[in-house]
Amino acid sequence: SGAGGMLGLGGYAAGEEDSNRNIFVDAVRSIAEIAKQEAPGLSRYVLLSSTGVTTVPDSKAVYPDALAWKADGEQALRDSGVPYTICRYGVFYPSLAITLKPRKIDIRQGDSIGDKKRGISVTNLTPVVLEAMGDSRCAYKTLFMQDREVEGEDNWKERLGSLADDSSTSTPPRV
């Protein structure tokens, strides 16, 4: 029987370049390789990354090295052969759901250059990650996600399933 999903994430520590590179690239590569060998039935490796990794090098980026390392980590995961979903977002707001009125989930393919500062709340990030771990339609996709105010029904699961996988694009696209 197959193993469940796995989640990879990492923060950024200013002035700790070696540690950051280890988290963003080496750890992702090592965990993917171990998963490939030790958990061949793994449903999905969900990697939380950042908006803007496709803009490297961008002299306007606050942490351009971190974006470059995250791009390298994403590529290492893609190259590993382990089923993956890469989730990119601008900012993570643990308390956004408490401080703002209810928001819907905006999910698109790739990387959204214009929305680097748009974030996603823990309330909205959690169901997307859980869906990515368990739904086979989420395999081999790179997603951009954010909270947004919208009218009407929130059909993010439908949009998520309809996005193309990364093999159908020459590079994970920008939005």
Coordinates of C-alpha atoms in Angstrom, one line a residue:
S1 CA 0.0 0.0 0.0
G2 CA 1.1 3.5 -0.7
A3 CA 2.4 6.0 1.8
G4 CA 0.5 9.3 2.5
G5 CA 1.7 12.7 1.4
M6 CA 4.6 14.7 2.7
L7 CA 5.0 18.4 3.2
G8 CA 8.2 20.4 2.7
L9 CA 8.6 24.0 3.8
G10 CA 11.3 26.4 5.1
G11 CA 11.6 29.9 6.2
Y12 CA 14.4 32.4 5.5
A13 CA 17.0 33.5 8.1
A14 CA 18.9 36.7 7.1
G15 CA 22.6 36.2 7.2
E16 CA 22.4 32.4 7.3
E17 CA 23.1 31.7 3.6
D18 CA 24.6 28.3 4.0
S19 CA 21.6 27.1 6.2
N20 CA 19.1 28.6 3.8
R21 CA 20.7 26.9 0.8
N22 CA 20.7 23.6 2.8
I23 CA 17.0 24.0 3.5
F24 CA 15.9 25.2 0.1
V25 CA 18.0 22.9 -2.1
D26 CA 19.9 20.1 -0.4
A27 CA 17.2 19.1 2.1
V28 CA 14.5 19.0 -0.7
R29 CA 16.8 16.9 -2.9
S30 CA 17.7 14.5 -0.1
I31 CA 14.2 14.1 1.2
A32 CA 12.9 13.4 -2.3
E33 CA 15.6 10.8 -2.9
I34 CA 14.9 9.1 0.4
A35 CA 11.2 9.1 -0.3
K36 CA 11.8 7.6 -3.8
Q37 CA 13.8 4.8 -2.2
E38 CA 12.0 4.2 1.1
A39 CA 8.4 5.2 0.2
P40 CA 7.9 4.2 -3.5
G41 CA 4.1 4.5 -3.0
L42 CA 4.2 8.1 -1.7
S43 CA 1.1 9.9 -3.0
R44 CA 2.7 13.3 -3.2
Y45 CA 5.5 15.6 -2.0
V46 CA 3.9 19.0 -1.5
L47 CA 6.6 21.7 -1.5
L48 CA 5.7 25.2 -0.2
S49 CA 7.7 27.7 -2.1
S50 CA 7.6 31.4 -3.0
T51 CA 6.1 33.6 -5.6
G52 CA 8.8 35.1 -7.8
V53 CA 11.2 32.1 -8.2
T54 CA 10.8 32.4 -12.0
T55 CA 12.1 36.0 -11.9
V56 CA 15.5 35.1 -10.6
P57 CA 17.7 37.1 -10.8
D58 CA 15.5 40.1 -10.0
S59 CA 17.4 43.0 -8.5
K60 CA 14.2 44.2 -6.9
A61 CA 13.8 41.0 -4.9
V62 CA 14.3 41.4 -1.2
Y63 CA 16.1 38.0 -0.9
P64 CA 17.2 37.1 -4.5
D65 CA 19.5 34.3 -3.2
A66 CA 16.6 32.7 -1.5
L67 CA 14.4 32.8 -4.6
A68 CA 17.3 31.3 -6.6
W69 CA 17.7 28.5 -4.0
K70 CA 14.0 27.8 -4.0
A71 CA 14.0 27.6 -7.8
D72 CA 16.9 25.1 -7.5
G73 CA 15.0 23.1 -4.8
E74 CA 11.8 23.0 -7.0
Q75 CA 13.9 21.7 -9.9
A76 CA 15.6 19.1 -7.7
L77 CA 12.1 17.9 -6.7
R78 CA 10.9 17.8 -10.3
D79 CA 14.0 15.9 -11.4
S80 CA 13.7 13.3 -8.5
G81 CA 10.7 11.5 -10.2
V82 CA 8.7 11.7 -6.9
P83 CA 5.1 12.8 -7.5
Y84 CA 5.0 16.4 -6.4
T85 CA 2.9 19.5 -6.2
I86 CA 4.7 22.8 -5.7
C87 CA 2.6 25.6 -4.0
R88 CA 3.8 29.1 -4.5
Y89 CA 2.5 32.1 -2.6
G90 CA 3.7 35.6 -1.8
V91 CA 3.1 35.8 2.0
F92 CA 1.7 33.5 4.6
Y93 CA -0.7 35.1 7.0
P94 CA -1.3 32.8 10.1
S95 CA -4.0 35.2 11.4
L96 CA -5.4 36.6 8.1
A97 CA -8.6 34.6 8.5
I98 CA -9.2 36.4 11.8
T99 CA -8.4 39.9 10.8
L100 CA -10.1 40.2 7.4
K101 CA -13.5 39.4 6.0
P102 CA -13.9 35.9 4.5
R103 CA -11.9 35.4 1.3
K104 CA -11.9 32.8 -1.5
I105 CA -8.9 30.9 -2.8
D106 CA -7.3 32.0 -6.1
I107 CA -5.3 29.1 -7.7
R108 CA -3.5 29.5 -11.0
Q109 CA -0.7 27.7 -12.9
G110 CA 2.9 28.7 -12.3
D111 CA 4.1 32.0 -10.8
S112 CA 2.3 35.3 -10.4
I113 CA 4.8 38.1 -10.9
G114 CA 2.4 40.9 -10.1
D115 CA 1.1 39.5 -6.8
K116 CA 4.3 39.0 -4.8
K117 CA 2.8 40.7 -1.8
R118 CA -0.6 39.0 -1.9
G119 CA -0.8 36.3 0.7
I120 CA -2.8 33.3 1.7
S121 CA -4.2 32.6 5.2
V122 CA -3.6 29.4 7.1
T123 CA -7.4 28.8 6.8
N124 CA -7.1 28.7 3.0
L125 CA -3.6 27.2 2.6
T126 CA -4.5 24.0 4.7
P127 CA -7.3 22.6 2.5
V128 CA -5.2 23.2 -0.7
V129 CA -2.3 21.3 0.8
L130 CA -4.5 18.5 1.9
E131 CA -6.2 18.3 -1.5
A132 CA -2.8 18.3 -3.2
M133 CA -1.6 15.4 -1.1
G134 CA -4.6 13.2 -1.8
D135 CA -5.9 14.1 -5.3
S136 CA -4.1 12.5 -8.2
R137 CA -5.2 15.4 -10.4
C138 CA -2.7 17.6 -8.4
A139 CA 0.4 15.5 -9.3
Y140 CA 3.2 17.2 -11.2
K141 CA 1.8 20.7 -11.0
T142 CA 3.3 24.1 -9.9
L143 CA 0.6 26.3 -8.5
F144 CA 0.3 30.0 -7.5
M145 CA -2.2 30.7 -4.7
Q146 CA -3.6 33.6 -2.8
D147 CA -6.6 34.8 -0.9
R148 CA -9.0 37.1 -2.8
E149 CA -12.3 38.7 -2.3
V150 CA -14.8 37.3 -4.8
E151 CA -18.5 37.1 -5.2
G152 CA -20.3 33.8 -5.6
E153 CA -19.2 30.2 -5.2
D154 CA -15.6 29.3 -4.5
N155 CA -14.7 26.5 -7.0
W156 CA -11.0 26.3 -6.3
K157 CA -11.0 22.5 -6.3
E158 CA -12.4 22.5 -9.8
R159 CA -9.8 25.0 -11.0
L160 CA -7.0 23.0 -9.3
G161 CA -8.0 19.8 -11.1
S162 CA -8.2 21.6 -14.5
L163 CA -4.7 23.0 -14.4
A164 CA -2.1 21.5 -16.7
D165 CA 0.8 19.5 -15.3
D166 CA 4.3 20.8 -15.6
S167 CA 5.2 18.4 -18.4
S168 CA 2.8 20.2 -20.7
T169 CA 4.7 23.5 -20.3
S170 CA 8.3 24.2 -21.2
T171 CA 8.9 25.8 -17.9
P172 CA 6.5 26.4 -15.0
P173 CA 4.6 29.4 -16.5
R174 CA 4.2 32.9 -15.1
V175 CA 0.7 34.1 -14.6

